[in-house]
Amino acid sequence: MIYPVDLEQKLGFTQLREKLQHYCLCQLGIDQLGQLSFSHDVSVVKCQLNQTFEFKSIIEKAEPFPSANYFDPTALFSIIAIDGSFVESEDFLAIGLSLQTIKSAHDFLSKNSEIYPYLFQLADPVAFPASLINSIHGKIDETGKVKDNASVELSRLRRKIREEEGRVRRMMDQVFRQAAANGWVPEGVSPTIREGRVVIPILAEHKRKLRGFIMDESSTGQTIYLEPAEVLEANNEIRDLLHAERREVIKILRDLTSLLRTYLDALKLAYQFLGQLDFIRAKAKLAIDLDALLPTISAEPDLNWLYARHPLLFLSLKGKRNLVPLTINITSQNRWLLVSGPNAGGKSVCLKTVGLIQYMAQCGLLVPLHEKSTVGIFKNIFLDIGDQQSIENDLSTYSSHLKNMAYFIQHATPQTLILLDELGAGTDPNFGGGIAQAVIETLLKKSTWGVATTHYYNLKLFVENNPGIKNAAMVFDSKKLEPLFELEIGKPGSSFALEIARKTGLPQHTLASAEDIIGKDITGLETLMKSVAEDKQQVAKKQLELRQKEVMLSQLQAKYEKLSSELELKKKEIINKAREEASYLLKETNREIEKTIRHIQENKAEQKETRKVRKGLQTLTQRVQPNQDLPKVVSNELIKEGDKVRIIGQEVTGDVLSIKDKTAVVQFGGLRSTLKLTQLVRSDLAVTNPTITKARSMGIDIHRKQSQFVSSLDIRGKRVEEAIPMLDQFLDDAILLGQAELNILHGKGEGILRQVIREKLKSTKAVASFADAHADRGGAGITVVVLK
């Protein structure tokens, strides 16, 4: 049950009805819309919501579901039911096309019954022979006319009509040419039609010169329209044939109508199915507009809503600005919510949001809530909102409110949702507040559910001291004096009346006088509530900042761990490479020594040959000599607590916190590490890589580049003009960061990109060598580059 009878209008549901009607494709859907009503049967509500949710999915997936030829033949059913009656051919075309739509929809849902089980429930009982559609399309063409081959007699008659019409045209052309040659017709005219017969325009002074019958004349009387005598008989013959054709067409239509009469009950059921689809489709289109979803439906009263949005407000603000959603939680322990706050702060919108969304859900409409929300089922929704003054019933606004309160108390049950706007307003605040408190207390005893809005302090205090009801506030920015339209459950809201008055320009002495009149107790409470609200906003802001910092820290930690893992892997690669190179050099050295000994023995240590061999050994010595260009490491014996130090070979500077034995605890920014003293060097004694120093002076973040650098460049699929700039940047970064070996993935293909890349590498001074990768690692599709 709902109260009052115009609840839909007060909540704004009538506007949603108008939108639904706009989305209906035919009168069948509109008739279904007329039957839309509030239901407290949980099985009915769940079924309707799931049907709409499934159709919404069909639209969003762009499934091949028919959306044309939705036709309402209800007015024709009474004609079809009468023996001997017939339906016109144009109506038969509409029936045939709409039956095809019904069949396509039925076939789709039967094929996808497991995906759309709730919609399939509608299709399951629908059954009519497909031959009926074939019978209609076999007799009626796509323009809505009966086909020539619908019967043998109709085919003969139409062929005869065409022959006679051709003969009449030829005769008329002959007569017209003769009259025109004699100058009897006005200039620039041609044969025309008058009273369904072909006539010739003749100048009035020549009307006696041509045999025939005058059918009409012009408004000036200067031209008459004459049917030549030669054509009269032929026209009469055509008219007789047309009457015969009409009789034959009616006979065919009667036969088709009789066929429809045989399946009239099945047709009514089929078109009921089409109307249901049309209406559900309209509900799905509205749900898409509202971004509405299917929440959890509870058989018992419950109201746990996340991100609730007022449907009409959401549509009006769509594309302009974001609507602030509300999170509302009313439980069986606290069945009532008392919302307070400043005027124009959103209290009434909050109340209407609860009423409209709850009513929508119990009417089978998807609602603008988060899908994890829970919507309970109420047997009754009672509403008291707005100015209800009645001149006819001699009721003031407050009297109307009291009348509603009496009805609520008399008829409310534990399954009733009650919505009260500006509770107690409209009379003396002292009496209004007291009556309002008594009403709330009575409704609480009846275990009802509800939301009320108010400005009264006695009600806020009553809530704090009584179970089953909670305070809530519409959040207000006390500094900017602007509403934030956020609902905060757990504390009462302030009216901010003095602050708003101050902002509007009310004189200070007037405000001071107002504070004296109000009294220190109330103004003090108001100030305290405002202070609590400000503190809560600050705490919320700090919590948000803390969460953001935690996220940032987590990201940095993940980044560090990734970098550490990559460095460890790189370290292993370098060690393995060094071992391979050492092994190779050792083999080369042994081979060279053996070769030298053999050469000396063979040449019996001749002086010239000895010098030649010694020179070769000196070249070998230079090849295995350590690199003298590396930064020199200064002894770590000078390191003590408080020194600025670096990790050898790194550029990051840290502070020594403590030293124990041969290890030191070093703080690098936000990271604390324990390192061996042999790994450290004092910052003032370390030799800095000149390339890095220069890069820093140019504002380049070396550490960031190092953490983001990848030693492989993938240019597969790129054009040459795209690949060259990428290669230049890649080489520049690698040289800057002191990389030793690079991989360039260019693919095999026709080899053009590989050739261009290698030409570029040849001209780059920093490149020591390049070659194909090992066959197991990509072969000719990858170029391995060694830098100097």
PDB file of C-alpha atoms in Angstrom, residues 433-662:
ATOM      1  CA  GLY A 433       9.003  19.980  18.109  1.00  0.00           C
ATOM      2  CA  GLY A 434       7.185  18.271  20.964  1.00  0.00           C
ATOM      3  CA  ILE A 435       4.487  16.764  18.729  1.00  0.00           C
ATOM      4  CA  ALA A 436       7.140  15.648  16.230  1.00  0.00           C
ATOM      5  CA  GLN A 437       9.089  13.892  18.993  1.00  0.00           C
ATOM      6  CA  ALA A 438       5.952  12.126  20.209  1.00  0.00           C
ATOM      7  CA  VAL A 439       5.124  10.972  16.647  1.00  0.00           C
ATOM      8  CA  ILE A 440       8.646   9.601  16.137  1.00  0.00           C
ATOM      9  CA  GLU A 441       8.541   7.853  19.502  1.00  0.00           C
ATOM     10  CA  THR A 442       5.212   6.189  18.637  1.00  0.00           C
ATOM     11  CA  LEU A 443       6.423   5.070  15.198  1.00  0.00           C
ATOM     12  CA  LEU A 444       9.583   3.620  16.763  1.00  0.00           C
ATOM     13  CA  LYS A 445       7.464   1.566  19.150  1.00  0.00           C
ATOM     14  CA  LYS A 446       5.587   0.148  16.144  1.00  0.00           C
ATOM     15  CA  SER A 447       8.997  -0.998  14.699  1.00  0.00           C
ATOM     16  CA  THR A 448       8.479   0.964  11.490  1.00  0.00           C
ATOM     17  CA  TRP A 449      11.305   2.061   9.166  1.00  0.00           C
ATOM     18  CA  GLY A 450      11.802   5.613   8.044  1.00  0.00           C
ATOM     19  CA  VAL A 451      13.729   8.743   7.176  1.00  0.00           C
ATOM     20  CA  ALA A 452      12.844  12.175   8.534  1.00  0.00           C
ATOM     21  CA  THR A 453      14.367  15.630   8.011  1.00  0.00           C
ATOM     22  CA  THR A 454      14.301  18.393  10.619  1.00  0.00           C
ATOM     23  CA  HIS A 455      15.920  21.494  12.118  1.00  0.00           C
ATOM     24  CA  TYR A 456      14.644  20.894  15.681  1.00  0.00           C
ATOM     25  CA  TYR A 457      17.254  20.472  18.442  1.00  0.00           C
ATOM     26  CA  ASN A 458      14.919  18.505  20.696  1.00  0.00           C
ATOM     27  CA  LEU A 459      14.633  15.819  18.007  1.00  0.00           C
ATOM     28  CA  LYS A 460      18.425  15.626  17.576  1.00  0.00           C
ATOM     29  CA  LEU A 461      18.826  15.211  21.346  1.00  0.00           C
ATOM     30  CA  PHE A 462      16.008  12.642  21.429  1.00  0.00           C
ATOM     31  CA  VAL A 463      17.837  10.550  18.807  1.00  0.00           C
ATOM     32  CA  GLU A 464      21.079  10.600  20.809  1.00  0.00           C
ATOM     33  CA  ASN A 465      19.298   9.272  23.900  1.00  0.00           C
ATOM     34  CA  ASN A 466      17.087   6.587  22.297  1.00  0.00           C
ATOM     35  CA  PRO A 467      17.866   3.316  20.488  1.00  0.00           C
ATOM     36  CA  GLY A 468      16.459   2.390  17.091  1.00  0.00           C
ATOM     37  CA  ILE A 469      17.162   5.728  15.441  1.00  0.00           C
ATOM     38  CA  LYS A 470      20.338   7.515  14.318  1.00  0.00           C
ATOM     39  CA  ASN A 471      21.275  11.085  13.540  1.00  0.00           C
ATOM     40  CA  ALA A 472      22.630  11.995  10.108  1.00  0.00           C
ATOM     41  CA  ALA A 473      23.899  15.252   8.647  1.00  0.00           C
ATOM     42  CA  MET A 474      24.185  16.768   5.213  1.00  0.00           C
ATOM     43  CA  VAL A 475      27.834  17.873   5.157  1.00  0.00           C
ATOM     44  CA  PHE A 476      28.454  21.615   4.839  1.00  0.00           C
ATOM     45  CA  ASP A 477      31.734  23.453   4.128  1.00  0.00           C
ATOM     46  CA  SER A 478      31.880  25.809   7.115  1.00  0.00           C
ATOM     47  CA  LYS A 479      34.668  27.915   5.573  1.00  0.00           C
ATOM     48  CA  LYS A 480      33.159  28.465   2.142  1.00  0.00           C
ATOM     49  CA  LEU A 481      29.612  28.195   3.557  1.00  0.00           C
ATOM     50  CA  GLU A 482      28.639  25.881   0.706  1.00  0.00           C
ATOM     51  CA  PRO A 483      26.760  22.555   0.851  1.00  0.00           C
ATOM     52  CA  LEU A 484      28.750  19.448  -0.150  1.00  0.00           C
ATOM     53  CA  PHE A 485      25.601  17.284  -0.578  1.00  0.00           C
ATOM     54  CA  GLU A 486      27.237  14.369   1.252  1.00  0.00           C
ATOM     55  CA  LEU A 487      25.319  12.324   3.822  1.00  0.00           C
ATOM     56  CA  GLU A 488      27.200  11.559   7.026  1.00  0.00           C
ATOM     57  CA  ILE A 489      25.502   9.084   9.374  1.00  0.00           C
ATOM     58  CA  GLY A 490      26.183   9.166  13.103  1.00  0.00           C
ATOM     59  CA  LYS A 491      26.034  12.849  14.047  1.00  0.00           C
ATOM     60  CA  PRO A 492      23.445  15.646  13.831  1.00  0.00           C
ATOM     61  CA  GLY A 493      23.887  18.489  11.386  1.00  0.00           C
ATOM     62  CA  SER A 494      24.079  22.191  12.126  1.00  0.00           C
ATOM     63  CA  SER A 495      21.753  24.708  10.474  1.00  0.00           C
ATOM     64  CA  PHE A 496      24.636  27.232  10.077  1.00  0.00           C
ATOM     65  CA  ALA A 497      21.923  29.897  10.290  1.00  0.00           C
ATOM     66  CA  LEU A 498      24.135  32.619  11.827  1.00  0.00           C
ATOM     67  CA  GLU A 499      26.998  31.934   9.414  1.00  0.00           C
ATOM     68  CA  ILE A 500      24.725  32.034   6.385  1.00  0.00           C
ATOM     69  CA  ALA A 501      23.117  35.236   7.692  1.00  0.00           C
ATOM     70  CA  ARG A 502      26.582  36.750   8.107  1.00  0.00           C
ATOM     71  CA  LYS A 503      27.511  35.762   4.544  1.00  0.00           C
ATOM     72  CA  THR A 504      24.351  37.346   3.140  1.00  0.00           C
ATOM     73  CA  GLY A 505      25.393  40.709   4.641  1.00  0.00           C
ATOM     74  CA  LEU A 506      23.243  40.992   7.754  1.00  0.00           C
ATOM     75  CA  PRO A 507      24.788  43.728   9.999  1.00  0.00           C
ATOM     76  CA  GLN A 508      27.064  42.541  12.810  1.00  0.00           C
ATOM     77  CA  HIS A 509      25.097  44.302  15.556  1.00  0.00           C
ATOM     78  CA  THR A 510      21.939  42.545  14.332  1.00  0.00           C
ATOM     79  CA  LEU A 511      23.732  39.173  14.440  1.00  0.00           C
ATOM     80  CA  ALA A 512      25.029  39.908  17.950  1.00  0.00           C
ATOM     81  CA  SER A 513      21.522  40.732  19.069  1.00  0.00           C
ATOM     82  CA  ALA A 514      20.262  37.504  17.486  1.00  0.00           C
ATOM     83  CA  GLU A 515      22.861  35.477  19.406  1.00  0.00           C
ATOM     84  CA  ASP A 516      21.690  37.081  22.682  1.00  0.00           C
ATOM     85  CA  ILE A 517      18.072  36.281  21.878  1.00  0.00           C
ATOM     86  CA  ILE A 518      18.832  32.686  20.912  1.00  0.00           C
ATOM     87  CA  GLY A 519      20.828  32.138  24.060  1.00  0.00           C
ATOM     88  CA  LYS A 520      24.325  30.928  24.838  1.00  0.00           C
ATOM     89  CA  ASP A 521      23.263  27.307  25.324  1.00  0.00           C
ATOM     90  CA  ILE A 522      21.912  26.894  21.830  1.00  0.00           C
ATOM     91  CA  THR A 523      24.621  28.990  20.137  1.00  0.00           C
ATOM     92  CA  GLY A 524      27.222  27.092  22.133  1.00  0.00           C
ATOM     93  CA  LEU A 525      25.770  23.786  20.984  1.00  0.00           C
ATOM     94  CA  GLU A 526      25.665  25.090  17.427  1.00  0.00           C
ATOM     95  CA  THR A 527      29.318  26.126  17.671  1.00  0.00           C
ATOM     96  CA  LEU A 528      30.260  22.761  19.129  1.00  0.00           C
ATOM     97  CA  MET A 529      28.474  20.912  16.336  1.00  0.00           C
ATOM     98  CA  LYS A 530      30.156  23.106  13.752  1.00  0.00           C
ATOM     99  CA  SER A 531      33.531  22.497  15.399  1.00  0.00           C
ATOM    100  CA  VAL A 532      32.956  18.736  15.394  1.00  0.00           C
ATOM    101  CA  ALA A 533      32.003  18.896  11.729  1.00  0.00           C
ATOM    102  CA  GLU A 534      35.169  20.843  10.873  1.00  0.00           C
ATOM    103  CA  ASP A 535      37.348  18.446  12.872  1.00  0.00           C
ATOM    104  CA  LYS A 536      35.774  15.487  11.137  1.00  0.00           C
ATOM    105  CA  GLN A 537      36.415  17.049   7.747  1.00  0.00           C
ATOM    106  CA  GLN A 538      40.055  17.619   8.705  1.00  0.00           C
ATOM    107  CA  VAL A 539      40.408  14.039   9.930  1.00  0.00           C
ATOM    108  CA  ALA A 540      38.862  12.773   6.688  1.00  0.00           C
ATOM    109  CA  LYS A 541      41.299  14.933   4.719  1.00  0.00           C
ATOM    110  CA  LYS A 542      44.274  13.616   6.715  1.00  0.00           C
ATOM    111  CA  GLN A 543      43.071  10.039   6.257  1.00  0.00           C
ATOM    112  CA  LEU A 544      42.840  10.585   2.524  1.00  0.00           C
ATOM    113  CA  GLU A 545      46.362  12.010   2.429  1.00  0.00           C
ATOM    114  CA  LEU A 546      47.629   9.088   4.511  1.00  0.00           C
ATOM    115  CA  ARG A 547      46.012   6.569   2.154  1.00  0.00           C
ATOM    116  CA  GLN A 548      47.570   8.343  -0.813  1.00  0.00           C
ATOM    117  CA  LYS A 549      51.003   8.227   0.852  1.00  0.00           C
ATOM    118  CA  GLU A 550      50.564   4.545   1.657  1.00  0.00           C
ATOM    119  CA  VAL A 551      49.745   3.854  -1.977  1.00  0.00           C
ATOM    120  CA  MET A 552      52.783   5.874  -3.079  1.00  0.00           C
ATOM    121  CA  LEU A 553      55.033   4.053  -0.597  1.00  0.00           C
ATOM    122  CA  SER A 554      53.721   0.706  -1.794  1.00  0.00           C
ATOM    123  CA  GLN A 555      54.450   1.696  -5.378  1.00  0.00           C
ATOM    124  CA  LEU A 556      57.976   2.853  -4.492  1.00  0.00           C
ATOM    125  CA  GLN A 557      58.654  -0.348  -2.578  1.00  0.00           C
ATOM    126  CA  ALA A 558      57.478  -2.446  -5.520  1.00  0.00           C
ATOM    127  CA  LYS A 559      59.616  -0.353  -7.846  1.00  0.00           C
ATOM    128  CA  TYR A 560      62.677  -0.788  -5.580  1.00  0.00           C
ATOM    129  CA  GLU A 561      62.160  -4.534  -5.338  1.00  0.00           C
ATOM    130  CA  LYS A 562      61.847  -4.766  -9.097  1.00  0.00           C
ATOM    131  CA  LEU A 563      64.995  -2.691  -9.593  1.00  0.00           C
ATOM    132  CA  SER A 564      66.878  -4.735  -6.988  1.00  0.00           C
ATOM    133  CA  SER A 565      65.855  -7.939  -8.742  1.00  0.00           C
ATOM    134  CA  GLU A 566      66.940  -6.545 -12.103  1.00  0.00           C
ATOM    135  CA  LEU A 567      70.297  -5.426 -10.671  1.00  0.00           C
ATOM    136  CA  GLU A 568      70.901  -8.850  -9.143  1.00  0.00           C
ATOM    137  CA  LEU A 569      70.111 -10.467 -12.476  1.00  0.00           C
ATOM    138  CA  LYS A 570      72.383  -8.004 -14.256  1.00  0.00           C
ATOM    139  CA  LYS A 571      75.135  -8.765 -11.755  1.00  0.00           C
ATOM    140  CA  LYS A 572      74.883 -12.481 -12.499  1.00  0.00           C
ATOM    141  CA  GLU A 573      74.952 -11.789 -16.227  1.00  0.00           C
ATOM    142  CA  ILE A 574      78.074  -9.619 -15.878  1.00  0.00           C
ATOM    143  CA  ILE A 575      79.843 -12.246 -13.734  1.00  0.00           C
ATOM    144  CA  ASN A 576      78.977 -14.998 -16.213  1.00  0.00           C
ATOM    145  CA  LYS A 577      80.150 -12.849 -19.086  1.00  0.00           C
ATOM    146  CA  ALA A 578      83.380 -12.029 -17.257  1.00  0.00           C
ATOM    147  CA  ARG A 579      83.972 -15.707 -16.603  1.00  0.00           C
ATOM    148  CA  GLU A 580      83.417 -16.540 -20.254  1.00  0.00           C
ATOM    149  CA  GLU A 581      85.784 -13.751 -21.334  1.00  0.00           C
ATOM    150  CA  ALA A 582      88.415 -14.855 -18.787  1.00  0.00           C
ATOM    151  CA  SER A 583      88.149 -18.412 -20.002  1.00  0.00           C
ATOM    152  CA  TYR A 584      88.521 -17.266 -23.574  1.00  0.00           C
ATOM    153  CA  LEU A 585      91.515 -15.035 -22.737  1.00  0.00           C
ATOM    154  CA  LEU A 586      93.157 -17.869 -20.799  1.00  0.00           C
ATOM    155  CA  LYS A 587      92.797 -20.186 -23.774  1.00  0.00           C
ATOM    156  CA  GLU A 588      94.132 -17.484 -26.107  1.00  0.00           C
ATOM    157  CA  THR A 589      97.069 -16.825 -23.801  1.00  0.00           C
ATOM    158  CA  ASN A 590      97.992 -20.505 -23.554  1.00  0.00           C
ATOM    159  CA  ARG A 591      97.663 -20.871 -27.296  1.00  0.00           C
ATOM    160  CA  GLU A 592      99.855 -17.792 -27.890  1.00  0.00           C
ATOM    161  CA  ILE A 593     102.507 -18.966 -25.410  1.00  0.00           C
ATOM    162  CA  GLU A 594     102.648 -22.409 -26.973  1.00  0.00           C
ATOM    163  CA  LYS A 595     102.863 -20.826 -30.390  1.00  0.00           C
ATOM    164  CA  THR A 596     105.712 -18.552 -29.198  1.00  0.00           C
ATOM    165  CA  ILE A 597     107.691 -21.426 -27.717  1.00  0.00           C
ATOM    166  CA  ARG A 598     107.250 -23.432 -30.876  1.00  0.00           C
ATOM    167  CA  HIS A 599     108.253 -20.453 -33.026  1.00  0.00           C
ATOM    168  CA  ILE A 600     111.416 -19.827 -30.980  1.00  0.00           C
ATOM    169  CA  GLN A 601     112.342 -23.468 -31.139  1.00  0.00           C
ATOM    170  CA  GLU A 602     111.793 -23.623 -34.865  1.00  0.00           C
ATOM    171  CA  ASN A 603     113.835 -20.472 -35.548  1.00  0.00           C
ATOM    172  CA  LYS A 604     116.516 -21.304 -32.980  1.00  0.00           C
ATOM    173  CA  ALA A 605     115.962 -18.038 -31.099  1.00  0.00           C
ATOM    174  CA  GLU A 606     117.033 -15.658 -33.860  1.00  0.00           C
ATOM    175  CA  GLN A 607     117.088 -12.060 -32.592  1.00  0.00           C
ATOM    176  CA  LYS A 608     114.720 -10.650 -35.250  1.00  0.00           C
ATOM    177  CA  GLU A 609     112.154 -13.373 -34.771  1.00  0.00           C
ATOM    178  CA  THR A 610     112.422 -13.069 -30.972  1.00  0.00           C
ATOM    179  CA  ARG A 611     111.636  -9.330 -31.122  1.00  0.00           C
ATOM    180  CA  LYS A 612     108.629 -10.079 -33.348  1.00  0.00           C
ATOM    181  CA  VAL A 613     107.338 -12.677 -30.894  1.00  0.00           C
ATOM    182  CA  ARG A 614     107.913 -10.348 -27.889  1.00  0.00           C
ATOM    183  CA  LYS A 615     105.901  -7.633 -29.616  1.00  0.00           C
ATOM    184  CA  GLY A 616     103.040 -10.089 -30.076  1.00  0.00           C
ATOM    185  CA  LEU A 617     103.111 -10.940 -26.354  1.00  0.00           C
ATOM    186  CA  GLN A 618     103.053  -7.245 -25.439  1.00  0.00           C
ATOM    187  CA  THR A 619      99.888  -6.836 -27.560  1.00  0.00           C
ATOM    188  CA  LEU A 620      98.339  -9.759 -25.713  1.00  0.00           C
ATOM    189  CA  THR A 621      99.336  -8.165 -22.366  1.00  0.00           C
ATOM    190  CA  GLN A 622      97.524  -4.952 -23.313  1.00  0.00           C
ATOM    191  CA  ARG A 623      94.382  -6.900 -24.185  1.00  0.00           C
ATOM    192  CA  VAL A 624      94.148  -8.491 -20.730  1.00  0.00           C
ATOM    193  CA  GLN A 625      95.197  -5.322 -18.851  1.00  0.00           C
ATOM    194  CA  PRO A 626      92.418  -4.003 -16.447  1.00  0.00           C
ATOM    195  CA  ASN A 627      90.537  -0.865 -17.569  1.00  0.00           C
ATOM    196  CA  GLN A 628      92.388   2.179 -16.123  1.00  0.00           C
ATOM    197  CA  ASP A 629      89.505   4.542 -16.941  1.00  0.00           C
ATOM    198  CA  LEU A 630      87.230   3.192 -14.212  1.00  0.00           C
ATOM    199  CA  PRO A 631      86.672   5.458 -11.184  1.00  0.00           C
ATOM    200  CA  LYS A 632      89.340   4.922  -8.533  1.00  0.00           C
ATOM    201  CA  VAL A 633      88.181   3.619  -5.180  1.00  0.00           C
ATOM    202  CA  VAL A 634      89.546   5.411  -2.160  1.00  0.00           C
ATOM    203  CA  SER A 635      90.353   3.452   0.972  1.00  0.00           C
ATOM    204  CA  ASN A 636      87.388   3.034   3.276  1.00  0.00           C
ATOM    205  CA  GLU A 637      89.469   3.253   6.467  1.00  0.00           C
ATOM    206  CA  LEU A 638      88.585   6.962   6.775  1.00  0.00           C
ATOM    207  CA  ILE A 639      84.807   6.308   6.979  1.00  0.00           C
ATOM    208  CA  LYS A 640      83.195   7.157  10.322  1.00  0.00           C
ATOM    209  CA  GLU A 641      79.708   7.811  11.706  1.00  0.00           C
ATOM    210  CA  GLY A 642      78.029  10.885  10.206  1.00  0.00           C
ATOM    211  CA  ASP A 643      80.067  10.765   6.943  1.00  0.00           C
ATOM    212  CA  LYS A 644      78.457  11.153   3.538  1.00  0.00           C
ATOM    213  CA  VAL A 645      79.219   7.982   1.569  1.00  0.00           C
ATOM    214  CA  ARG A 646      78.422   6.256  -1.708  1.00  0.00           C
ATOM    215  CA  ILE A 647      78.287   2.652  -2.802  1.00  0.00           C
ATOM    216  CA  ILE A 648      81.324   2.026  -4.989  1.00  0.00           C
ATOM    217  CA  GLY A 649      80.354   2.511  -8.624  1.00  0.00           C
ATOM    218  CA  GLN A 650      77.068   4.235  -7.686  1.00  0.00           C
ATOM    219  CA  GLU A 651      76.090   7.900  -7.531  1.00  0.00           C
ATOM    220  CA  VAL A 652      73.556   7.844  -4.660  1.00  0.00           C
ATOM    221  CA  THR A 653      74.790   9.561  -1.473  1.00  0.00           C
ATOM    222  CA  GLY A 654      73.773   8.443   2.016  1.00  0.00           C
ATOM    223  CA  ASP A 655      74.531   9.137   5.709  1.00  0.00           C
ATOM    224  CA  VAL A 656      76.461   6.685   7.929  1.00  0.00           C
ATOM    225  CA  LEU A 657      74.300   6.074  11.004  1.00  0.00           C
ATOM    226  CA  SER A 658      76.514   3.543  12.781  1.00  0.00           C
ATOM    227  CA  ILE A 659      79.594   1.322  12.271  1.00  0.00           C
ATOM    228  CA  LYS A 660      80.090  -2.107  13.786  1.00  0.00           C
ATOM    229  CA  ASP A 661      83.126  -4.228  12.954  1.00  0.00           C
ATOM    230  CA  LYS A 662      83.367  -4.208   9.170  1.00  0.00           C
TER     231      LYS A 662
END
